[in-house]
Amino acid sequence: MTSEQGGRSSHQSSQSNSQGGGVRRRDDSGRERNRSTGRNKTETAPGQRTRVADPARLVAFEVLRAVSADDAYANLVLPARIRKHGLDRRDAGFATELTYGALRAQGTYDAILATCVDRPLSELDPAILDALRIGAHQLMAMRVPTHAALDQTVGLARAVIGAGPSGLVNAVLRKVAAKELPQWLEQLTEGMSDEVKIASIEHAHPEWIVRAMRQALVAHGRDVSEITALLEADNAAPVVNLVALPGLGDLSEAFDAGFTPGELVADSALSSGGDLGRLDSVRDGSVRVQDAGSQLVARALAAVMISTEKADGEERWLDLCAGPGGKAALLAALAAEQDAWLLANEPAPHRAKLVSQALAAVPQDSWTVRTGDGRDIGKEHPNAFDRILVDAPCTGLGALRRRPESRWRRKLSDVTELGPLQRELLTSALDAVKPGGVVAYVTCSPHIAETIAVVEDAMRKRPELELIDAGAALDAVSLSGSVEAGNTTSAVSGHRMMAQLWPHIHQSDAMFLALIRKN
């Protein structure tokens, strides 16, 4: 969890507490009232308590409710709610940090809240629990004064949930505020010896994900001690990555707007955020938002040497799982530069439409969108394509920075359920690639069961396959010195010619790449 600036002076000014002039009064029982000229700053007189929902906190609450109740994705819901409530840039930033921070650290905050509530959290109204999570993040990880965090969160609860629940929110958050985060973490992990359990609480990841990340580090020749840096990177606010489509896009407008050149891959730019819709190049699709890791694996496939027979002189490329179209757009632009042609396949009609929209900036004679099951292409078009990308559906554990709710939504059983689909798609691609051609198997997950195990299963079954050094392929398309293959202490680490990118090293998603040639 990161500690970021979140205090807002407009809130602080409304939190002044009654001083009472030092006049002592007695109630009907004879007890003195207003005994001090200075009320504790975490206490607010009933008549002064906030009774309306602050718009920025209301946005965060509404997004958490959508995620909890409707299985929505925060990154899709948040922009619409910010526009609905008319937040300015400053308040939008506050709402974004509050939303994503509360979602990322949900497991840790729930552990803290469980010690402050007199019943299991599962028995709380879900709306109350979401309000408590919002309050906990302000108290534990944002520079919001304690009295402001309490008053505004209780006011939010009173406005949108009710007066009764707001009392519970007030009581619980006062207990939370009694300790700072390091003290809470020390209390929660006291007596524990299991490093996985401790890391799960301290870095807000489910235990099964911590265990999987540790195993992936070791499998790729890295030290297990890197797990702390990896989990911390997952909890950091991600940087926005842009890519200029080769031969079509220009980043000069982005640089004029304050973006900086990307350090990992050419034709890329970085920014901490802002309204990307103000850029003409983004609106026309020639410049796109795309993680640097995704850019690298697409470029690696486009650049790797192949030895296929091309009767018409034109290479045929295939993006087997193209939706929503980010990698397909980059591949199509690269194909256009190389006089190749791309077939972008997507099974879901609504996602296929998104792929067409993503490809619109690329000359239309360079690509076609197909709506259909990728598992059928190998049988329908055997030995037909020179280069194939299999960006397989996966748990997305490599993009936890960008999908803050995903770590709590995903389950270990998802890995098992996705395994057969991943293998069937790779088999289809291997059937569809020409002899001498290359298949890139890619996942946005470092989990061994979704990466190394899938590739090794395919290699055991088909003796005509060989692995190309994926680390070297990434080297060839990266900026000089940014990626080094064959050295397990450097940026890219590998296992038997397969490569893994890491958020704590590359500041990219944890993309896995295997390049398989059919001989």
Coordinates of C-alpha atoms in Angstrom, one line a residue:
M1 CA 0.0 0.0 0.0
T2 CA 1.3 3.4 -0.9
S3 CA 1.0 6.6 1.1
E4 CA -0.1 9.3 -1.3
Q5 CA -1.3 12.8 -0.9
G6 CA -5.0 12.9 -0.5
G7 CA -5.7 15.6 1.9
R8 CA -7.9 18.4 0.5
S9 CA -8.0 21.8 2.2
S10 CA -11.7 22.3 1.2
H11 CA -12.5 19.4 3.5
Q12 CA -10.3 20.5 6.3
S13 CA -11.9 23.9 6.5
S14 CA -15.3 22.3 7.2
Q15 CA -14.0 20.2 10.1
S16 CA -13.6 22.9 12.7
N17 CA -14.8 21.7 16.1
S18 CA -16.9 23.6 18.7
Q19 CA -14.7 25.3 21.3
G20 CA -17.6 26.3 23.5
G21 CA -16.0 29.4 25.0
G22 CA -15.0 27.5 28.1
V23 CA -18.4 27.9 29.8
R24 CA -19.3 24.9 31.9
R25 CA -22.8 23.6 31.8
R26 CA -24.5 20.7 33.5
D27 CA -27.1 18.3 32.1
D28 CA -30.1 17.0 33.9
S29 CA -28.0 14.4 35.7
G30 CA -25.7 17.1 37.0
R31 CA -22.8 16.1 34.8
E32 CA -20.6 18.9 33.4
R33 CA -20.9 19.5 29.7
N34 CA -18.3 21.1 27.5
R35 CA -15.7 20.6 30.1
S36 CA -12.8 21.8 27.9
T37 CA -12.2 24.7 25.7
G38 CA -10.9 22.3 23.0
R39 CA -12.8 19.3 21.9
N40 CA -10.8 16.3 20.6
K41 CA -10.3 16.8 16.9
T42 CA -11.6 13.3 16.1
E43 CA -14.9 14.2 17.8
T44 CA -17.5 16.4 16.2
A45 CA -20.5 17.9 17.9
P46 CA -23.8 16.3 16.6
G47 CA -25.0 19.6 15.2
Q48 CA -21.9 20.0 13.1
R49 CA -21.6 16.5 11.7
T50 CA -21.5 16.3 7.9
R51 CA -24.9 15.2 6.6
V52 CA -24.2 15.2 2.9
A53 CA -21.9 13.0 0.8
D54 CA -18.7 14.6 -0.5
P55 CA -18.8 14.1 -4.3
A56 CA -15.3 12.6 -4.5
R57 CA -15.9 10.1 -1.7
L58 CA -19.4 9.4 -3.2
V59 CA -17.7 8.5 -6.5
A60 CA -15.4 6.1 -4.7
F61 CA -18.3 4.5 -2.8
E62 CA -20.4 4.1 -6.0
V63 CA -17.5 2.4 -7.8
L64 CA -16.9 0.0 -4.8
R65 CA -20.6 -0.8 -4.8
A66 CA -20.6 -1.6 -8.5
V67 CA -17.5 -3.8 -8.1
S68 CA -19.0 -5.6 -5.1
A69 CA -22.6 -6.0 -6.2
D70 CA -22.3 -6.2 -10.0
D71 CA -18.9 -7.7 -10.6
A72 CA -18.0 -4.5 -12.5
Y73 CA -14.5 -3.4 -13.4
A74 CA -13.4 -0.3 -11.5
N75 CA -11.4 1.1 -14.5
L76 CA -14.5 1.0 -16.6
V77 CA -17.0 2.4 -14.0
L78 CA -14.8 5.1 -12.5
P79 CA -14.5 7.5 -15.4
A80 CA -18.2 7.5 -16.0
R81 CA -18.9 8.3 -12.3
I82 CA -16.4 11.1 -12.3
R83 CA -18.1 12.7 -15.3
K84 CA -21.6 12.1 -13.7
H85 CA -20.6 14.0 -10.6
G86 CA -18.7 16.7 -12.4
L87 CA -15.4 16.3 -10.5
D88 CA -12.6 18.7 -11.3
R89 CA -9.1 17.4 -11.9
R90 CA -8.1 17.6 -8.3
D91 CA -11.2 15.8 -6.9
A92 CA -11.0 13.3 -9.7
G93 CA -7.5 12.4 -8.6
F94 CA -8.6 12.1 -5.0
A95 CA -11.5 9.8 -6.0
T96 CA -9.2 7.7 -8.2
E97 CA -6.7 7.1 -5.4
L98 CA -9.4 6.5 -2.9
T99 CA -11.1 4.0 -5.2
Y100 CA -8.1 2.1 -6.3
G101 CA -6.4 2.2 -3.0
A102 CA -9.4 0.8 -1.1
L103 CA -9.8 -2.0 -3.7
R104 CA -6.1 -3.0 -3.8
A105 CA -5.7 -3.1 0.0
Q106 CA -9.1 -4.7 0.6
G107 CA -7.8 -7.8 2.3
T108 CA -5.6 -5.9 4.7
Y109 CA -8.3 -3.4 5.5
D110 CA -10.8 -6.3 6.1
A111 CA -8.3 -7.9 8.5
I112 CA -8.1 -4.6 10.4
L113 CA -11.8 -4.1 10.4
A114 CA -12.5 -7.6 11.6
T115 CA -10.8 -6.7 14.8
C116 CA -12.9 -3.6 15.3
V117 CA -16.4 -5.1 14.5
D118 CA -18.3 -7.2 17.0
R119 CA -19.5 -9.6 14.3
P120 CA -18.1 -11.4 11.2
L121 CA -17.7 -9.0 8.3
S122 CA -19.8 -11.3 6.2
E123 CA -22.8 -10.3 8.4
L124 CA -22.4 -6.6 7.7
D125 CA -24.5 -5.0 5.0
P126 CA -22.1 -4.9 2.0
A127 CA -22.7 -1.1 1.6
I128 CA -21.6 -0.5 5.1
L129 CA -18.5 -2.7 4.5
D130 CA -17.6 -0.7 1.4
A131 CA -18.0 2.6 3.4
L132 CA -15.7 1.2 6.1
R133 CA -13.1 0.3 3.5
I134 CA -13.1 3.8 2.1
G135 CA -12.7 5.2 5.6
A136 CA -9.9 2.8 6.4
H137 CA -7.9 3.7 3.3
Q138 CA -8.1 7.4 4.2
L139 CA -7.0 6.7 7.7
M140 CA -4.2 4.2 6.9
A141 CA -2.7 5.3 3.6
M142 CA -3.8 8.8 2.6
R143 CA -2.7 12.2 3.9
V144 CA -6.2 13.0 5.0
P145 CA -6.5 14.4 8.6
T146 CA -8.1 11.9 10.9
H147 CA -11.0 14.2 11.8
A148 CA -11.7 14.8 8.1
A149 CA -11.6 11.1 7.2
L150 CA -14.0 10.3 10.0
D151 CA -16.4 13.1 9.5
Q152 CA -16.6 12.8 5.8
T153 CA -17.0 9.0 5.7
V154 CA -19.6 9.1 8.4
G155 CA -21.4 11.8 6.4
L156 CA -21.2 9.7 3.3
A157 CA -22.7 6.7 5.2
R158 CA -25.5 8.9 6.7
A159 CA -26.4 10.4 3.3
V160 CA -26.4 7.2 1.2
I161 CA -27.0 4.3 3.7
G162 CA -28.8 5.8 6.7
A163 CA -28.4 7.4 10.1
G164 CA -28.3 4.1 12.0
P165 CA -25.5 2.6 9.9
S166 CA -23.6 5.8 10.1
G167 CA -23.3 5.3 13.9
L168 CA -21.7 1.9 13.3
V169 CA -19.3 3.4 10.7
N170 CA -18.3 6.1 13.2
A171 CA -17.7 3.7 16.0
V172 CA -15.7 1.2 13.9
L173 CA -13.5 3.9 12.2
R174 CA -12.6 5.4 15.5
K175 CA -11.2 2.1 16.6
V176 CA -9.3 1.9 13.3
A177 CA -7.9 5.4 13.8
A178 CA -6.5 4.4 17.2
K179 CA -3.4 2.8 15.5
E180 CA -1.4 3.6 12.4
L181 CA -0.9 1.0 9.7
P182 CA 2.5 -0.3 10.9
Q183 CA 1.0 -0.9 14.3
W184 CA -2.0 -2.7 12.8
L185 CA 0.3 -4.9 10.7
E186 CA 2.4 -5.8 13.7
Q187 CA -0.7 -6.8 15.6
L188 CA -2.2 -8.8 12.8
T189 CA 1.0 -10.8 12.1
E190 CA 2.1 -11.2 15.7
G191 CA 3.2 -14.8 16.3
M192 CA 3.1 -15.8 12.6
S193 CA 6.0 -17.7 11.1
D194 CA 4.5 -18.5 7.6
E195 CA 6.1 -16.0 5.2
V196 CA 3.3 -16.4 2.7
K197 CA 0.6 -15.5 5.3
I198 CA 2.6 -12.5 6.6
A199 CA 3.2 -11.2 3.0
S200 CA -0.5 -11.7 2.3
I201 CA -1.5 -9.4 5.1
E202 CA 1.3 -6.9 4.8
H203 CA 1.0 -6.5 1.0
A204 CA -2.7 -7.1 0.5
H205 CA -2.6 -10.2 -1.8
P206 CA -4.5 -13.4 -1.3
E207 CA -2.2 -16.2 0.0
W208 CA -2.6 -18.3 -3.2
I209 CA -1.4 -15.4 -5.3
V210 CA 1.6 -14.8 -3.1
R211 CA 2.5 -18.4 -3.3
A212 CA 2.1 -18.5 -7.1
M213 CA 4.3 -15.4 -7.5
R214 CA 7.0 -16.9 -5.3
Q215 CA 7.0 -20.1 -7.4
A216 CA 7.1 -18.1 -10.6
L217 CA 10.2 -16.1 -9.5
V218 CA 12.1 -19.3 -8.6
A219 CA 11.0 -21.0 -11.8
H220 CA 12.5 -18.2 -13.9
G221 CA 15.8 -18.2 -11.9
R222 CA 15.1 -15.2 -9.7
D223 CA 15.6 -15.0 -5.9
V224 CA 12.4 -15.6 -3.9
S225 CA 13.3 -12.6 -1.8
E226 CA 12.2 -10.4 -4.7
I227 CA 8.6 -11.2 -3.7
T228 CA 8.4 -8.1 -1.5
A229 CA 9.4 -5.8 -4.4
L230 CA 7.0 -7.6 -6.7
L231 CA 4.0 -7.3 -4.4
E232 CA 4.9 -3.6 -3.7
A233 CA 5.0 -3.0 -7.4
D234 CA 1.5 -4.6 -7.7
N235 CA 0.3 -2.0 -5.2
A236 CA 1.8 1.0 -6.9
A237 CA -0.3 3.3 -9.1
P238 CA 0.4 2.3 -12.7
V239 CA 1.9 4.7 -15.2
V240 CA -0.1 5.3 -18.4
N241 CA 1.8 3.8 -21.4
L242 CA 1.2 5.1 -25.0
V243 CA 2.3 3.5 -28.2
A244 CA 2.5 5.3 -31.6
L245 CA 1.4 2.8 -34.3
P246 CA 4.4 2.3 -36.6
G247 CA 4.1 4.3 -39.8
L248 CA 0.9 5.9 -38.6
G249 CA 1.2 7.6 -35.2
D250 CA 3.3 10.5 -33.8
L251 CA 4.1 11.1 -30.2
S252 CA 5.0 14.8 -30.5
E253 CA 1.5 15.8 -29.3
A254 CA 1.9 13.6 -26.2
F255 CA 5.3 15.0 -25.4
D256 CA 4.0 18.5 -25.7
A257 CA 1.3 17.5 -23.2
G258 CA 3.9 16.4 -20.6
F259 CA 4.4 12.7 -21.5
T260 CA 8.0 11.4 -21.3
P261 CA 9.7 8.9 -23.7
G262 CA 9.3 5.3 -22.7
E263 CA 12.5 3.6 -21.5
L264 CA 11.7 0.0 -22.5
V265 CA 10.4 0.0 -26.1
A266 CA 10.6 2.4 -29.0
D267 CA 7.7 4.7 -30.1
S268 CA 6.3 4.7 -26.5
A269 CA 5.5 7.4 -24.0
L270 CA 4.7 7.5 -20.3
S271 CA 2.5 9.6 -18.1
S272 CA 1.0 9.5 -14.6
G273 CA -2.4 10.2 -16.0
G274 CA -4.7 13.0 -17.2
D275 CA -7.4 13.2 -19.8
L276 CA -6.0 11.2 -22.8
G277 CA -9.1 12.1 -24.7
R278 CA -7.8 15.6 -25.2
L279 CA -5.1 14.3 -27.6
D280 CA -6.1 14.2 -31.2
S281 CA -3.7 11.4 -31.9
V282 CA -5.4 9.2 -29.3
R283 CA -8.9 10.1 -30.5
D284 CA -8.0 9.1 -34.1
G285 CA -6.4 5.8 -33.0
S286 CA -2.9 6.3 -34.3
V287 CA -1.7 6.6 -30.7
R288 CA -3.0 4.1 -28.3
V289 CA -2.9 3.2 -24.6
Q290 CA -0.9 0.0 -24.3
D291 CA 1.3 -1.4 -21.6
A292 CA 5.0 -1.6 -22.6
G293 CA 5.1 -5.3 -22.0
S294 CA 2.3 -5.9 -24.5
Q295 CA 4.2 -3.7 -27.0
L296 CA 7.3 -5.7 -26.5
V297 CA 5.8 -9.2 -27.1
A298 CA 3.9 -8.0 -30.2
R299 CA 7.1 -6.5 -31.7
A300 CA 9.1 -9.6 -30.8
L301 CA 6.7 -11.8 -32.8
A302 CA 6.8 -9.4 -35.8
A303 CA 10.6 -9.3 -35.8
V304 CA 11.6 -12.9 -35.2
M305 CA 13.2 -14.7 -38.2
I306 CA 11.0 -17.3 -40.0
S307 CA 11.6 -19.6 -42.9
T308 CA 8.2 -20.2 -44.4
E309 CA 7.3 -20.6 -48.0
K310 CA 5.3 -17.7 -49.3
A311 CA 3.8 -18.4 -52.7
D312 CA 2.3 -14.9 -53.2
G313 CA 5.2 -13.1 -51.4
E314 CA 2.9 -11.9 -48.6
E315 CA 3.1 -13.1 -45.1
R316 CA -0.1 -14.0 -43.4
W317 CA -0.4 -13.3 -39.7
L318 CA -3.0 -14.3 -37.1
D319 CA -4.0 -12.9 -33.8
L320 CA -6.0 -15.8 -32.4
C321 CA -7.5 -14.1 -29.4
A322 CA -7.6 -10.5 -30.6
G323 CA -10.2 -8.8 -28.3
P324 CA -10.3 -6.0 -27.4
G325 CA -7.8 -5.2 -30.1
G326 CA -4.7 -3.5 -28.5
K327 CA -2.1 -6.0 -29.7
A328 CA -4.0 -6.5 -32.9
A329 CA -3.7 -2.8 -33.8
L330 CA 0.1 -2.8 -33.2
L331 CA 0.5 -6.1 -35.2
A332 CA -1.6 -4.8 -38.0
A333 CA 0.5 -1.6 -38.3
L334 CA 3.6 -3.7 -38.2
A335 CA 2.1 -6.0 -40.8
A336 CA 1.4 -3.0 -43.1
E337 CA 5.0 -1.9 -42.8
Q338 CA 6.2 -5.4 -43.8
D339 CA 3.7 -6.0 -46.7
A340 CA 2.0 -8.6 -44.6
W341 CA -1.7 -9.2 -43.8
L342 CA -3.3 -9.8 -40.4
L343 CA -6.4 -11.9 -39.5
A344 CA -7.7 -10.8 -36.1
N345 CA -10.0 -13.5 -34.6
E346 CA -12.3 -12.9 -31.7
P347 CA -15.2 -15.2 -30.6
A348 CA -17.4 -12.6 -28.9
P349 CA -19.3 -10.4 -31.4
H350 CA -19.3 -7.3 -29.2
R351 CA -15.5 -7.7 -28.6
A352 CA -15.0 -8.3 -32.3
K353 CA -16.6 -4.9 -32.9
L354 CA -14.0 -3.4 -30.5
V355 CA -11.2 -5.1 -32.5
S356 CA -12.5 -3.5 -35.7
Q357 CA -12.6 -0.1 -34.0
A358 CA -9.1 -0.6 -32.7
L359 CA -7.9 -1.4 -36.2
A360 CA -9.6 1.4 -37.9
A361 CA -6.5 3.6 -38.0
V362 CA -4.6 1.0 -40.0
P363 CA -5.0 0.7 -43.8
Q364 CA -7.9 -1.7 -44.3
D365 CA -6.2 -3.8 -46.9
S366 CA -3.8 -5.0 -44.1
W367 CA -6.3 -6.7 -41.9
T368 CA -9.5 -8.6 -41.5
V369 CA -11.6 -9.3 -38.4
R370 CA -13.1 -12.8 -38.0
T371 CA -15.7 -13.6 -35.4
G372 CA -15.4 -17.2 -34.4
D373 CA -13.9 -19.8 -32.0
G374 CA -10.1 -19.7 -32.2
R375 CA -10.0 -23.4 -31.4
D376 CA -11.5 -24.1 -34.9
I377 CA -8.9 -22.2 -37.0
G378 CA -6.3 -24.9 -36.8
K379 CA -8.7 -27.4 -38.4
E380 CA -10.2 -24.9 -40.9
H381 CA -6.9 -23.4 -42.0
P382 CA -4.0 -25.9 -41.4
N383 CA -0.5 -24.7 -42.2
A384 CA -1.9 -21.3 -43.3
F385 CA -0.1 -18.6 -41.3
D386 CA 3.5 -17.4 -41.0
R387 CA 3.2 -15.8 -37.6
I388 CA 0.5 -16.4 -34.9
L389 CA -0.1 -14.6 -31.6
V390 CA -1.9 -16.6 -28.9
D391 CA -2.7 -14.0 -26.3
A392 CA -4.4 -16.6 -24.2
P393 CA -7.3 -15.9 -21.8
C394 CA -5.7 -16.1 -18.3
T395 CA -6.1 -15.0 -14.7
G396 CA -4.5 -11.6 -15.4
L397 CA -2.2 -11.9 -12.4
G398 CA 0.4 -9.9 -14.3
A399 CA -1.9 -6.8 -14.4
L400 CA -3.0 -6.5 -10.8
R401 CA -1.7 -2.9 -10.8
R402 CA -4.3 -2.0 -13.4
R403 CA -7.2 -4.2 -12.2
P404 CA -7.3 -3.5 -8.4
E405 CA -10.3 -5.7 -7.8
S406 CA -9.0 -8.6 -9.7
R407 CA -6.8 -10.1 -6.9
W408 CA -9.9 -10.5 -4.7
R409 CA -12.2 -11.7 -7.5
R410 CA -9.9 -14.4 -8.9
K411 CA -9.7 -17.8 -7.3
L412 CA -7.1 -20.6 -7.5
S413 CA -9.8 -22.7 -9.3
D414 CA -9.8 -20.2 -12.1
V415 CA -6.2 -21.4 -13.0
T416 CA -7.4 -25.0 -13.3
E417 CA -10.5 -24.0 -15.3
L418 CA -8.6 -21.9 -17.8
G419 CA -5.9 -24.6 -18.4
P420 CA -7.8 -26.7 -21.0
L421 CA -8.8 -23.6 -23.0
Q422 CA -5.2 -22.3 -23.1
R423 CA -3.9 -25.7 -24.3
E424 CA -6.6 -26.0 -27.0
L425 CA -5.9 -22.5 -28.3
L426 CA -2.2 -23.2 -28.5
T427 CA -2.8 -26.5 -30.2
S428 CA -5.0 -24.8 -32.8
A429 CA -2.3 -22.2 -33.4
L430 CA 0.3 -24.9 -33.9
D431 CA -1.9 -26.6 -36.4
A432 CA -2.5 -23.3 -38.2
V433 CA 1.1 -22.1 -38.5
K434 CA 3.1 -23.0 -41.5
P435 CA 6.3 -25.2 -41.3
G436 CA 9.0 -22.7 -40.6
G437 CA 6.6 -20.3 -39.0
V438 CA 6.4 -19.1 -35.4
V439 CA 3.7 -19.1 -32.7
A440 CA 4.0 -16.6 -29.8
Y441 CA 2.2 -17.9 -26.7
V442 CA 1.6 -14.9 -24.4
T443 CA -0.2 -14.5 -21.1
C444 CA -0.5 -11.5 -18.8
S445 CA 0.2 -13.9 -15.9
P446 CA 3.4 -15.3 -14.5
H447 CA 1.6 -18.3 -12.9
I448 CA 3.5 -21.5 -13.8
A449 CA 0.4 -23.4 -14.6
E450 CA -0.6 -20.8 -17.2
T451 CA 2.8 -20.3 -18.7
I452 CA 5.6 -22.9 -18.5
A453 CA 3.4 -25.9 -18.0
V454 CA 1.2 -25.1 -21.0
V455 CA 4.2 -24.7 -23.3
E456 CA 6.0 -27.8 -22.0
D457 CA 2.9 -29.9 -22.5
A458 CA 2.7 -28.8 -26.2
M459 CA 6.5 -29.4 -26.7
R460 CA 6.2 -33.0 -25.3
K461 CA 3.4 -33.9 -27.6
R462 CA 4.9 -32.6 -30.9
P463 CA 8.5 -33.4 -31.7
E464 CA 8.4 -31.0 -34.7
L465 CA 8.4 -28.0 -32.4
E466 CA 11.4 -26.1 -31.1
L467 CA 11.6 -23.1 -28.8
I468 CA 13.3 -19.9 -30.0
D469 CA 15.1 -17.8 -27.3
A470 CA 12.3 -15.4 -26.3
G471 CA 14.6 -13.3 -24.2
A472 CA 16.8 -12.7 -27.1
A473 CA 13.8 -11.8 -29.2
L474 CA 12.8 -9.2 -26.6
D475 CA 16.3 -7.9 -26.6
A476 CA 16.1 -7.3 -30.3
V477 CA 13.1 -5.1 -30.2
S478 CA 13.8 -3.3 -26.9
L479 CA 15.7 0.0 -26.4
S480 CA 19.4 -0.6 -26.0
G481 CA 20.3 -2.0 -22.6
S482 CA 16.7 -2.1 -21.3
V483 CA 16.3 -5.9 -21.7
E484 CA 19.0 -8.5 -21.4
A485 CA 18.5 -12.2 -22.2
G486 CA 20.4 -15.1 -20.8
N487 CA 21.2 -13.4 -17.5
T488 CA 18.9 -14.4 -14.6
T489 CA 19.9 -11.4 -12.6
S490 CA 19.0 -8.9 -15.3
A491 CA 15.8 -7.6 -16.6
V492 CA 14.4 -10.6 -18.4
S493 CA 14.7 -14.0 -16.7
G494 CA 13.9 -17.2 -18.5
H495 CA 13.2 -20.9 -18.2
R496 CA 14.3 -23.1 -21.1
M497 CA 14.2 -20.2 -23.6
M498 CA 10.9 -18.7 -22.3
A499 CA 10.9 -15.1 -21.0
Q500 CA 9.0 -13.3 -18.2
L501 CA 8.7 -9.6 -17.7
W502 CA 8.2 -8.3 -14.1
P503 CA 6.4 -5.2 -12.7
H504 CA 9.1 -4.6 -10.1
I505 CA 11.9 -4.6 -12.7
H506 CA 10.3 -3.3 -16.0
Q507 CA 7.5 -1.2 -14.5
S508 CA 5.4 -3.2 -17.0
D509 CA 2.7 -5.9 -16.7
A510 CA 4.1 -9.4 -15.9
M511 CA 3.9 -10.6 -19.5
F512 CA 5.1 -14.1 -20.4
L513 CA 6.4 -15.0 -23.8
A514 CA 7.3 -18.3 -25.5
L515 CA 8.2 -18.4 -29.2
I516 CA 7.6 -21.8 -30.8
R517 CA 8.8 -22.7 -34.3
K518 CA 7.2 -25.5 -36.3
N519 CA 9.9 -27.4 -38.2

